PDB file of C-alpha atoms and ligand atoms in Angstrom:
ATOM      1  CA  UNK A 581     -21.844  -7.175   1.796  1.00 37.00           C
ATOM      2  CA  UNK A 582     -22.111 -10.263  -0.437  1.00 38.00           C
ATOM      3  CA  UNK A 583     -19.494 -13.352   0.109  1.00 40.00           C
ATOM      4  CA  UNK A 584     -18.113 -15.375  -2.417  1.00 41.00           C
ATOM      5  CA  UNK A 585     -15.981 -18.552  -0.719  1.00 39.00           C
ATOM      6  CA  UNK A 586     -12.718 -18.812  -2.306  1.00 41.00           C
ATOM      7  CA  UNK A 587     -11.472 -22.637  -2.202  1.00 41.00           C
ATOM      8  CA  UNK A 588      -7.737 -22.000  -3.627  1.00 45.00           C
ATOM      9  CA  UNK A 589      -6.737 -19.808  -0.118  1.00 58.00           C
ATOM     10  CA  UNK A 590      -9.094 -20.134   2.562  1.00 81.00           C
ATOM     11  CA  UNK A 591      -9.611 -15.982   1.835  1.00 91.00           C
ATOM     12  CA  UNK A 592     -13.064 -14.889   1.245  1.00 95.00           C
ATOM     13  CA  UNK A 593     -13.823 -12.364  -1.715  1.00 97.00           C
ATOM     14  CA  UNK A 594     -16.412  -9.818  -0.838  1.00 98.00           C
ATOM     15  CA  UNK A 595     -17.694  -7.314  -2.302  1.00 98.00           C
ATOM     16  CA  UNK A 596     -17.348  -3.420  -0.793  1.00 98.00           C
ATOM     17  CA  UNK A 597     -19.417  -0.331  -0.687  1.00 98.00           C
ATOM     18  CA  UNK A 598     -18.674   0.766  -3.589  1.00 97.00           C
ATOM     19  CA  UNK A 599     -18.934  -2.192  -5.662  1.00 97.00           C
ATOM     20  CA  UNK A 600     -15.557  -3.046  -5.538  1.00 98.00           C
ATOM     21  CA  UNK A 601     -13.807  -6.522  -4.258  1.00 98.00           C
ATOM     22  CA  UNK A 602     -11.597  -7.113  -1.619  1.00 98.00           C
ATOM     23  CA  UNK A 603     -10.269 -10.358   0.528  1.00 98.00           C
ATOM     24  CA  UNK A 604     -11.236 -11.229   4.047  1.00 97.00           C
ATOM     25  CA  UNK A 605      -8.680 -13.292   5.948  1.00 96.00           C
ATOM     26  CA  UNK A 606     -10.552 -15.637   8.461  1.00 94.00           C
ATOM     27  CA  UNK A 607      -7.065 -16.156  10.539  1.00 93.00           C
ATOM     28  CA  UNK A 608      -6.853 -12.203  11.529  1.00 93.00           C
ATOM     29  CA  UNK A 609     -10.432 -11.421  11.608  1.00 95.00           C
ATOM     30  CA  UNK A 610      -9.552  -8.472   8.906  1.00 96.00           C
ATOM     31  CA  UNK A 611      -9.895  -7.658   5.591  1.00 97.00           C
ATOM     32  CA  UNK A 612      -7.463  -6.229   2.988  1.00 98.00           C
ATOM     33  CA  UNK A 613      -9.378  -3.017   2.175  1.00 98.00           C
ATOM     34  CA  UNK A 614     -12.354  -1.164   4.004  1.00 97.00           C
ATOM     35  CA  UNK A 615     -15.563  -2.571   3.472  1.00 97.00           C
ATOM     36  CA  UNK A 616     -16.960   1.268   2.751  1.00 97.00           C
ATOM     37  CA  UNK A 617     -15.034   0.712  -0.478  1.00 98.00           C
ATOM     38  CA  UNK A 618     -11.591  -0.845  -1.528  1.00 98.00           C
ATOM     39  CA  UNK A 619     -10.938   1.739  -4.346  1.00 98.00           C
ATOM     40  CA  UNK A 620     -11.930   4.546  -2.711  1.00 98.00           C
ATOM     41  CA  UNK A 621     -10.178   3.853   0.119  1.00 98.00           C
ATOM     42  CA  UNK A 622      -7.169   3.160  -1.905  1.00 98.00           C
ATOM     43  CA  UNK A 623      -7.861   6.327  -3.897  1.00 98.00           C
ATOM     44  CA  UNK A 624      -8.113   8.362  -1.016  1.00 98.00           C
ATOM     45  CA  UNK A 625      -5.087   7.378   1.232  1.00 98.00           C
ATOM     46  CA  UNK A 626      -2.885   6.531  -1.226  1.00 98.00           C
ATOM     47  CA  UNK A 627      -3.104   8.162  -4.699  1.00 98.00           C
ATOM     48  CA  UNK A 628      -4.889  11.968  -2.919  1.00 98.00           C
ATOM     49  CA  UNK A 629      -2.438  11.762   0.019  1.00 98.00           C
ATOM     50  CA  UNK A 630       0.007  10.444  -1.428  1.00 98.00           C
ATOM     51  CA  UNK A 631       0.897  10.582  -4.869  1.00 98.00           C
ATOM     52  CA  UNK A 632      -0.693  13.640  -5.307  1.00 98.00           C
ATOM     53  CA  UNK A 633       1.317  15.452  -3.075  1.00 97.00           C
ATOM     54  CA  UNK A 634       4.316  15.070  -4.920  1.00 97.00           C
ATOM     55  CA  UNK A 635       5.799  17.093  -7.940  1.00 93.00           C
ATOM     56  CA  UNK A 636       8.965  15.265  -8.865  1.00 95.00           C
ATOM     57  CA  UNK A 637       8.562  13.969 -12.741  1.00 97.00           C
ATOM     58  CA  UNK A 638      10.668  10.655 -11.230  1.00 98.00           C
ATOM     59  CA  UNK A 639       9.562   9.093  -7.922  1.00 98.00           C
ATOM     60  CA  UNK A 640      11.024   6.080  -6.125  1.00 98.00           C
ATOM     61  CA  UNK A 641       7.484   4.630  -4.344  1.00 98.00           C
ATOM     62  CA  UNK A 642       7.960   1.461  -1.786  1.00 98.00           C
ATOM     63  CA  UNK A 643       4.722  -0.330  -0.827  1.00 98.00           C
ATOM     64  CA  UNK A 644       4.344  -2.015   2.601  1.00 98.00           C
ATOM     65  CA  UNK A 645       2.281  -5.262   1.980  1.00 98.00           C
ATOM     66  CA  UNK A 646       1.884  -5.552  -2.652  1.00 98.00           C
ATOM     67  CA  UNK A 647      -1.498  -8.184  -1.606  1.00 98.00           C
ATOM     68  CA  UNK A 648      -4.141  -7.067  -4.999  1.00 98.00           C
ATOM     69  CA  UNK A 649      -1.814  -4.633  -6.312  1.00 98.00           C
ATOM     70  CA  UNK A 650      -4.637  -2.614  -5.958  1.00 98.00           C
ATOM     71  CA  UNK A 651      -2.775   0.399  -4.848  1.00 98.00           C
ATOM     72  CA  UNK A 652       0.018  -0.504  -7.619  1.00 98.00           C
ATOM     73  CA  UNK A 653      -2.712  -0.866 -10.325  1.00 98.00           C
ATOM     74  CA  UNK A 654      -4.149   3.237  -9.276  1.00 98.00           C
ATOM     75  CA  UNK A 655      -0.645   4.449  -8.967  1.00 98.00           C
ATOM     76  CA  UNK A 656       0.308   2.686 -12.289  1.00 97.00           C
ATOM     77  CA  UNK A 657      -2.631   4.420 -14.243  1.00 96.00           C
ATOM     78  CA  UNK A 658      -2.531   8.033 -12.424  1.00 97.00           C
ATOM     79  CA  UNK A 659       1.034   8.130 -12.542  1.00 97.00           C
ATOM     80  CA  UNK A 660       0.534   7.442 -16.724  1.00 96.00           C
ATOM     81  CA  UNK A 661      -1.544  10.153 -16.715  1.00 95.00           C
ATOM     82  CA  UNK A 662      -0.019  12.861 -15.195  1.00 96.00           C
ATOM     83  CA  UNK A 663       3.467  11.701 -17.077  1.00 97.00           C
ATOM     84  CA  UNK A 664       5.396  10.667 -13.787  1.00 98.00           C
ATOM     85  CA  UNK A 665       7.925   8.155 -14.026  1.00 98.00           C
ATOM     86  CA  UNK A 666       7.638   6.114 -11.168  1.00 98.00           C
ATOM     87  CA  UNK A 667       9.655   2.966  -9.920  1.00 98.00           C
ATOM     88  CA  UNK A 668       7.665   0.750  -8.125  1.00 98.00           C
ATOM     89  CA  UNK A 669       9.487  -0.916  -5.000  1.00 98.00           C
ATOM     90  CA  UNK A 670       7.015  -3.461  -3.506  1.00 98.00           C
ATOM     91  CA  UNK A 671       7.365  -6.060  -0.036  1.00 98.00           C
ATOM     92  CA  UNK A 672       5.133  -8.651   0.407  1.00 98.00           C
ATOM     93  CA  UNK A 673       5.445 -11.929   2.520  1.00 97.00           C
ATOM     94  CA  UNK A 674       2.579 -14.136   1.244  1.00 96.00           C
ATOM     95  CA  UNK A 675       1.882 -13.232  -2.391  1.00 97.00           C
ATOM     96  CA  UNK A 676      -1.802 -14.008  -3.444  1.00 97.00           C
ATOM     97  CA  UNK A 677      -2.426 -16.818  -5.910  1.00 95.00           C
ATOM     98  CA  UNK A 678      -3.100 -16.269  -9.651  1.00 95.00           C
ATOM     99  CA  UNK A 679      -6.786 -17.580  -9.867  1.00 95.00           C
ATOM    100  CA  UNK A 680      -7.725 -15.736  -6.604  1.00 95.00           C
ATOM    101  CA  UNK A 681      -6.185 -12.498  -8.566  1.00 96.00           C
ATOM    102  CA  UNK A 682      -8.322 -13.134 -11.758  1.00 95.00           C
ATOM    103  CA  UNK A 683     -11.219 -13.212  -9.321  1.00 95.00           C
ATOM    104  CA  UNK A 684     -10.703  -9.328  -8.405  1.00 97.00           C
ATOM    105  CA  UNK A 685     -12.846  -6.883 -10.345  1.00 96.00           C
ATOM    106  CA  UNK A 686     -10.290  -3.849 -10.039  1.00 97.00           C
ATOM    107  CA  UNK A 687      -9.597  -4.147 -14.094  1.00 94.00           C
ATOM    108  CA  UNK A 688     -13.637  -3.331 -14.455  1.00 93.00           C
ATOM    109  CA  UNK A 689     -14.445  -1.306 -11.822  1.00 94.00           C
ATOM    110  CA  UNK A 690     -11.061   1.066 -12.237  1.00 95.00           C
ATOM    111  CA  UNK A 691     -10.082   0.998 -15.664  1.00 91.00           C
ATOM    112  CA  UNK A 692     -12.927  -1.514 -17.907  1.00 90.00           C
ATOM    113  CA  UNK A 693     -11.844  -3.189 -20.757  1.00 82.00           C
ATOM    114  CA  UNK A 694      -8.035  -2.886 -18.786  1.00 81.00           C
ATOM    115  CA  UNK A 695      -7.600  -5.859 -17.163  1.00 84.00           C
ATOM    116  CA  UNK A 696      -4.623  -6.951 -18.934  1.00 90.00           C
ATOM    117  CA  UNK A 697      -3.098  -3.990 -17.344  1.00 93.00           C
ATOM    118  CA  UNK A 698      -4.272  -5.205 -13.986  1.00 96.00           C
ATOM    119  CA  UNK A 699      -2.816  -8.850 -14.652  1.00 96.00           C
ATOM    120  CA  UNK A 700       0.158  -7.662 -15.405  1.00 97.00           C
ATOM    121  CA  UNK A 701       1.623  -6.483 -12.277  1.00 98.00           C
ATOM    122  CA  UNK A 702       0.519  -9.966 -11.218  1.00 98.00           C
ATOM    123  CA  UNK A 703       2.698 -11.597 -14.209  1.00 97.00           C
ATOM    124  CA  UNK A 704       5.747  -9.831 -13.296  1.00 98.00           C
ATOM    125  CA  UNK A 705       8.656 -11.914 -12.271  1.00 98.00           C
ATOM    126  CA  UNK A 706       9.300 -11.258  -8.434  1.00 98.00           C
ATOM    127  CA  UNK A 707      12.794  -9.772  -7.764  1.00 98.00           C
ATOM    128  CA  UNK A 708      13.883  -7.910 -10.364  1.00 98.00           C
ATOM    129  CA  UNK A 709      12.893  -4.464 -11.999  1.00 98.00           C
ATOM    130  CA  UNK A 710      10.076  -5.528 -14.527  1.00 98.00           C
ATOM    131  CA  UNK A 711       8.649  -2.132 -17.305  1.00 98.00           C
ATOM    132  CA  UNK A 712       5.297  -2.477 -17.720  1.00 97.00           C
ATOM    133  CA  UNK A 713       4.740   0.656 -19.690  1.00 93.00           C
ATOM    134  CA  UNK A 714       6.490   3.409 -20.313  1.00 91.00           C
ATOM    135  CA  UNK A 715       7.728   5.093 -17.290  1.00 95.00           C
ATOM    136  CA  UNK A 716       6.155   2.654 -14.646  1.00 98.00           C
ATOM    137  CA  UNK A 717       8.857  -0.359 -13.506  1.00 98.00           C
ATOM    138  CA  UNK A 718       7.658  -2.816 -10.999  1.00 98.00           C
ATOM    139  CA  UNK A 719      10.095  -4.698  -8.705  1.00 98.00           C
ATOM    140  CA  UNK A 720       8.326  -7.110  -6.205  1.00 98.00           C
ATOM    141  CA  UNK A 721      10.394  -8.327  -3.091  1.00 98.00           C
ATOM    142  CA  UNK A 722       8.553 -11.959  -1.845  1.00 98.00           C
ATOM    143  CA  UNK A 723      10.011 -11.047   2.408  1.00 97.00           C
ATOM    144  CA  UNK A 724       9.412 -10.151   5.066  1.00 97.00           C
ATOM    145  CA  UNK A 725       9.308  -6.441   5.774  1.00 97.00           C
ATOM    146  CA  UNK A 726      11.223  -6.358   8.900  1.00 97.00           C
ATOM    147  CA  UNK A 727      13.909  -8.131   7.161  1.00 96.00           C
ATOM    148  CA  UNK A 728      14.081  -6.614   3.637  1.00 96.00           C
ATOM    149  CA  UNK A 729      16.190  -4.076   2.357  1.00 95.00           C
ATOM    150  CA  UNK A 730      15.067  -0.936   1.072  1.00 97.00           C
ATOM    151  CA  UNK A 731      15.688   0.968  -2.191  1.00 95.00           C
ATOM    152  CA  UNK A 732      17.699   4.100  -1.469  1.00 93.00           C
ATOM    153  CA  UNK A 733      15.601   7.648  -1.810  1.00 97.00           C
ATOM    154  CA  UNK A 734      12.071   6.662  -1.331  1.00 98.00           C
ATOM    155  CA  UNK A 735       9.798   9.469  -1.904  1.00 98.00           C
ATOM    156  CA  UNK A 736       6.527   7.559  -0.940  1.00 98.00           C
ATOM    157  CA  UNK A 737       5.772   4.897   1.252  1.00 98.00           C
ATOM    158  CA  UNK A 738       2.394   3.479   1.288  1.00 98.00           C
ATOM    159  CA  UNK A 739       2.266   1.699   4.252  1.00 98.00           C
ATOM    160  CA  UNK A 740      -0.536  -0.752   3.877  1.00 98.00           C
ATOM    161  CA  UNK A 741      -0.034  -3.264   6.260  1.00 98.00           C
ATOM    162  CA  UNK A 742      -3.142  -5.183   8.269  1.00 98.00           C
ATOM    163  CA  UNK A 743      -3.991  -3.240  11.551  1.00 97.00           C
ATOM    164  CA  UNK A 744      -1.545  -2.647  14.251  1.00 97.00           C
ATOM    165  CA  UNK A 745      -3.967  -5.155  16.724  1.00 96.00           C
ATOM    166  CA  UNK A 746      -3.747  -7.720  14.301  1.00 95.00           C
ATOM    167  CA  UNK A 747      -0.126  -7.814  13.539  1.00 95.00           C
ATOM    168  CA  UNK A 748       2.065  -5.812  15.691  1.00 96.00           C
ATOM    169  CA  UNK A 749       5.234  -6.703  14.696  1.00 96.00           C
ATOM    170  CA  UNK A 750       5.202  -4.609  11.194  1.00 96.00           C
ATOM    171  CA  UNK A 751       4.074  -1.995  12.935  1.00 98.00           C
ATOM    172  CA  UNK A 752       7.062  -1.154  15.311  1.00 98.00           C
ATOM    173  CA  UNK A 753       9.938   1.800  15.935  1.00 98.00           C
ATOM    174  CA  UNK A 754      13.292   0.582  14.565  1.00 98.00           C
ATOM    175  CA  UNK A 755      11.232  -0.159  11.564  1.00 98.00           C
ATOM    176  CA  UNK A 756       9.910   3.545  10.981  1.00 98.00           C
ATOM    177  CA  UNK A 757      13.257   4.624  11.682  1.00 98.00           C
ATOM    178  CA  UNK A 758      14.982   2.700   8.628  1.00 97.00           C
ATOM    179  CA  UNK A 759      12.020   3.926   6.734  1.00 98.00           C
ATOM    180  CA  UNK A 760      13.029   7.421   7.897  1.00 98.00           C
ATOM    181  CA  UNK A 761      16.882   6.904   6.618  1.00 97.00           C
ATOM    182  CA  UNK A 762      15.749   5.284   3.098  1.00 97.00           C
ATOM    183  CA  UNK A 763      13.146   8.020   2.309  1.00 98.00           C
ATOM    184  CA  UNK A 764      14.541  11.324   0.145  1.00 97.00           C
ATOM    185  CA  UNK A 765      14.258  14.648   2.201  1.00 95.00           C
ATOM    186  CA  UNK A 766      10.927  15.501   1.379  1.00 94.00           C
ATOM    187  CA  UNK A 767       9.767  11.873   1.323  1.00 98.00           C
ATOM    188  CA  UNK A 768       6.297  10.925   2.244  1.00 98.00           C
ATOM    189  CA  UNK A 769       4.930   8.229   4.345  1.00 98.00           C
ATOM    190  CA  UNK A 770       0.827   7.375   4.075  1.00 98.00           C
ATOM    191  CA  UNK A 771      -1.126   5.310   5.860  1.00 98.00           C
ATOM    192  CA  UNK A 772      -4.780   4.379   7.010  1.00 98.00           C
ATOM    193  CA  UNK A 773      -3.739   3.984  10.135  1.00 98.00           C
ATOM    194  CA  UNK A 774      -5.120   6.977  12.612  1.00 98.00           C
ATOM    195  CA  UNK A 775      -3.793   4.979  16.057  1.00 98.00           C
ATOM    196  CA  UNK A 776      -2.035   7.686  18.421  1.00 98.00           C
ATOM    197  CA  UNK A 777       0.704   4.767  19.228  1.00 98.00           C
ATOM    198  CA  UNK A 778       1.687   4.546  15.573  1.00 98.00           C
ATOM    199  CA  UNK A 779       2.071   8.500  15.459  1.00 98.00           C
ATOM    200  CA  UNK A 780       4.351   8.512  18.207  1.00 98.00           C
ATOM    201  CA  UNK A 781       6.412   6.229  16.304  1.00 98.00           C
ATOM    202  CA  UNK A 782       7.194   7.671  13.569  1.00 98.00           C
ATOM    203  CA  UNK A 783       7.213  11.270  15.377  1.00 98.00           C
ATOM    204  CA  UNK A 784      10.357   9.505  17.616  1.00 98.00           C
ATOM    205  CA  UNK A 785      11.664   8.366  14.510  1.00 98.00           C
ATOM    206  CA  UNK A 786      12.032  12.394  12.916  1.00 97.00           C
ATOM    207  CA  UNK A 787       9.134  12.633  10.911  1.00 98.00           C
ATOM    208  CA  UNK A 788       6.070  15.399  10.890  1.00 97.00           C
ATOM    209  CA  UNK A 789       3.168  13.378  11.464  1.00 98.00           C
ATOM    210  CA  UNK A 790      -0.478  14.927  10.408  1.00 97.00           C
ATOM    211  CA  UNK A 791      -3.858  13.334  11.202  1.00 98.00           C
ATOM    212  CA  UNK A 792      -5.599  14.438   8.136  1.00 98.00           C
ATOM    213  CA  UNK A 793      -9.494  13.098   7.031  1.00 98.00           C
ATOM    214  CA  UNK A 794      -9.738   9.520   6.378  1.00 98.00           C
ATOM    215  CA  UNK A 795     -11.542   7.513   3.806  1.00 97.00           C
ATOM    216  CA  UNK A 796     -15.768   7.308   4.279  1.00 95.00           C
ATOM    217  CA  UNK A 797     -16.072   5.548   7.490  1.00 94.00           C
ATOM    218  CA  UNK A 798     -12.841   6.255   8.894  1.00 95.00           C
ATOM    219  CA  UNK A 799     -12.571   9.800  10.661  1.00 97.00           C
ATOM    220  CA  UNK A 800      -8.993  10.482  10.557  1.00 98.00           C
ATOM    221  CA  UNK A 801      -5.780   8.649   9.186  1.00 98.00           C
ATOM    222  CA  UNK A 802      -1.740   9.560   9.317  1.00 98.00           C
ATOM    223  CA  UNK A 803       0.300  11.417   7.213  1.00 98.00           C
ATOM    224  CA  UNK A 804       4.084  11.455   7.695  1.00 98.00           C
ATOM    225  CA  UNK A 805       6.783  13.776   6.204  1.00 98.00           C
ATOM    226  CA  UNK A 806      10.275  13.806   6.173  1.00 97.00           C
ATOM    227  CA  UNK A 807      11.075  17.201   5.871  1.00 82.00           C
ATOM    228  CA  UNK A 808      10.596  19.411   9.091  1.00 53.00           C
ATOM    229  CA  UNK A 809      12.469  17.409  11.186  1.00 50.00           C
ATOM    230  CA  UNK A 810      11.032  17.331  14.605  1.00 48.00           C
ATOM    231  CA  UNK A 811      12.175  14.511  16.340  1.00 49.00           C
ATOM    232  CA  UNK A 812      11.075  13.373  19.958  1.00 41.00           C
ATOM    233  CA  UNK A 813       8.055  15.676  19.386  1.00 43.00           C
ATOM    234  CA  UNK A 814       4.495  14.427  20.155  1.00 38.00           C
TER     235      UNK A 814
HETATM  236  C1  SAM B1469      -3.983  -4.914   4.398  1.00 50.08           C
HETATM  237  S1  SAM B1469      -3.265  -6.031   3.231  1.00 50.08           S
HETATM  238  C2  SAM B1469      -3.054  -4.843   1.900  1.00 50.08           C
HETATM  239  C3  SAM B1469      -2.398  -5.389   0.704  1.00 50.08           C
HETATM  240  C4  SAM B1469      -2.331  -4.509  -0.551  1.00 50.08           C
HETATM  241  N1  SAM B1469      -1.736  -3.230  -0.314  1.00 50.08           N
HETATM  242  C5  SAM B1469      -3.661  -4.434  -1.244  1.00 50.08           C
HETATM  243  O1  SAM B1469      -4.151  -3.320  -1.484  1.00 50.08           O
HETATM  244  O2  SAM B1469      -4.184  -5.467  -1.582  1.00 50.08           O
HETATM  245  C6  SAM B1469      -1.645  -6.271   3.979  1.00 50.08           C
HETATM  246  C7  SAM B1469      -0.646  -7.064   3.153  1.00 50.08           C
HETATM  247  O3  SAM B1469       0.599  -7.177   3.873  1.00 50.08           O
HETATM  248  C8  SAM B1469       1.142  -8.472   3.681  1.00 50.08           C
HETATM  249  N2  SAM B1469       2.049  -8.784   4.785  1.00 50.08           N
HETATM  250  C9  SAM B1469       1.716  -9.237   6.018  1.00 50.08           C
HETATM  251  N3  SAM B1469       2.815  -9.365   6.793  1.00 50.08           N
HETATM  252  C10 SAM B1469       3.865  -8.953   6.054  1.00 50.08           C
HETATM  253  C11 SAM B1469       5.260  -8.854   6.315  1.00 50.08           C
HETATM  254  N4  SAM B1469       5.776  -9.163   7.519  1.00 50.08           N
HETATM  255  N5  SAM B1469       6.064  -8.429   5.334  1.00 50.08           N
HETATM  256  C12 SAM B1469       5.537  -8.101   4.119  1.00 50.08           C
HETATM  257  N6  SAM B1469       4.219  -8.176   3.818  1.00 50.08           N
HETATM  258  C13 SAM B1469       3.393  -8.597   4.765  1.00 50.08           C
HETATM  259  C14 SAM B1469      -0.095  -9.348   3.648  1.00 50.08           C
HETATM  260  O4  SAM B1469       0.161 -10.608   3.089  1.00 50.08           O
HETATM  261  C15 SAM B1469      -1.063  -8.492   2.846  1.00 50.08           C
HETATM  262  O5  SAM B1469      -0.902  -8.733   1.474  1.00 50.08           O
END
């Protein structure tokens, strides 16, 4: 894996698997995407298990930790595609700075010749419902997750958060239970998380978890749905 130092956050930009970038955070030890491939990963947990499972024409999608936009940038395109309007609810506590951003090769390596499309979840204002094309509005949150509020009938939550040994706290019960009570009844939750603690969690909080394939290198991750309600089960 090449390293490129990055002198405006103390974040490294590296390069994955499959040519794509992502950030290392020296403080945690851990880096935004896996290092077998940031858009494949993303791809895989997020826009297969996720998105792809739904078949509303209108979905309400809240994103645990905005960081690249990566994940908003895939959704953004596939949901254009496939004519799904989406609104984009997004939490993040420490948003990334603009010349780290313009660093990222997802515009090239996703979409070439689309950066602009990239840049401009970046540009949107933060707190407020922002269209960026036709049937795709943005609305970043700058907060805490534990703390923010969440936008009634979520259908998808892409939980995206750094590892649950690196930062505990987002990864915790009464938080998986509000998640539970904003989502719509047939509301998904995905995540790249596989850990048997984090499935009991949201299991206690009602939903039906699956451990279905991961991403290359990762065996297994979590899938969580509303509907089925099987609460206390584990
Ligand atoms: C694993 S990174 C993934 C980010 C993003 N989904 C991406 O693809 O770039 C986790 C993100 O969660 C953010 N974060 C950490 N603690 C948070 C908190 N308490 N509330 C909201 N966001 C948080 C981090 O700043 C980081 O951007």
């Amino acid at each position: 894996m090449k390293k490129e130092n990055s002198a405006s956050s103390g974040f490294e930009l590296q390069l994955t698997a499959d040519g794509s970038h992502t950030l290392y955070v020296p403080a945690l030890e851990e880096h935004y995407h896996s290092v077998n491939g940031a858009v494949q990963e993303s791809r895989h947990v997020f826009i297969e298990a996720g998105l792809h499972q739904l078949h509303q024409e209108r979905i309400t999608v809240f994103e645990v930790g905005f960081g690249t936009g990566l994940n908003a940038f895939l959704t953004l395109l596939d949901a254009g595609e496939q004519g799904i309007k989406v609104l984009y609810r997004a939490v993040e506590q420490y948003p990334l700075p603009f010349d780290m951003i313009r660093r990222l090769n997802y515009g090239d390596i996703v979409a070439p010749g689309n950066d602009a499309s990239f840049l401009s979840l970046h540009e949107a204002e933060w707190e407020r419902d922002v269209p960026l094309s036709d049937g795709f509005v943005l609305h970043k949150m700058q907060g805490d997750l534990n703390r923010c509020e969440f936008p009634p009938g979520i259908d998808l939550v892409y939980f995206d958060a750094f590892a649950p040994d690196k930062q505990p706290e987002v990864w915790n019960q009464p938080l998986f239970e509000r998640l539970y009570e904003a989502m719509a009844p047939e509301g998904i939750l995905t995540t790249y998380c596989a850990k048997g603690s984090v499935r009991r969690m949201m299991q206690a909080a009602g939903f039906k978890v699956e451990r279905i394939p991961g991403p290359p290198g990762k065996r297994e991750m979590l899938r969580a749905r509303k509907s089925g309600k099987n609460k206390g089960v584990v």
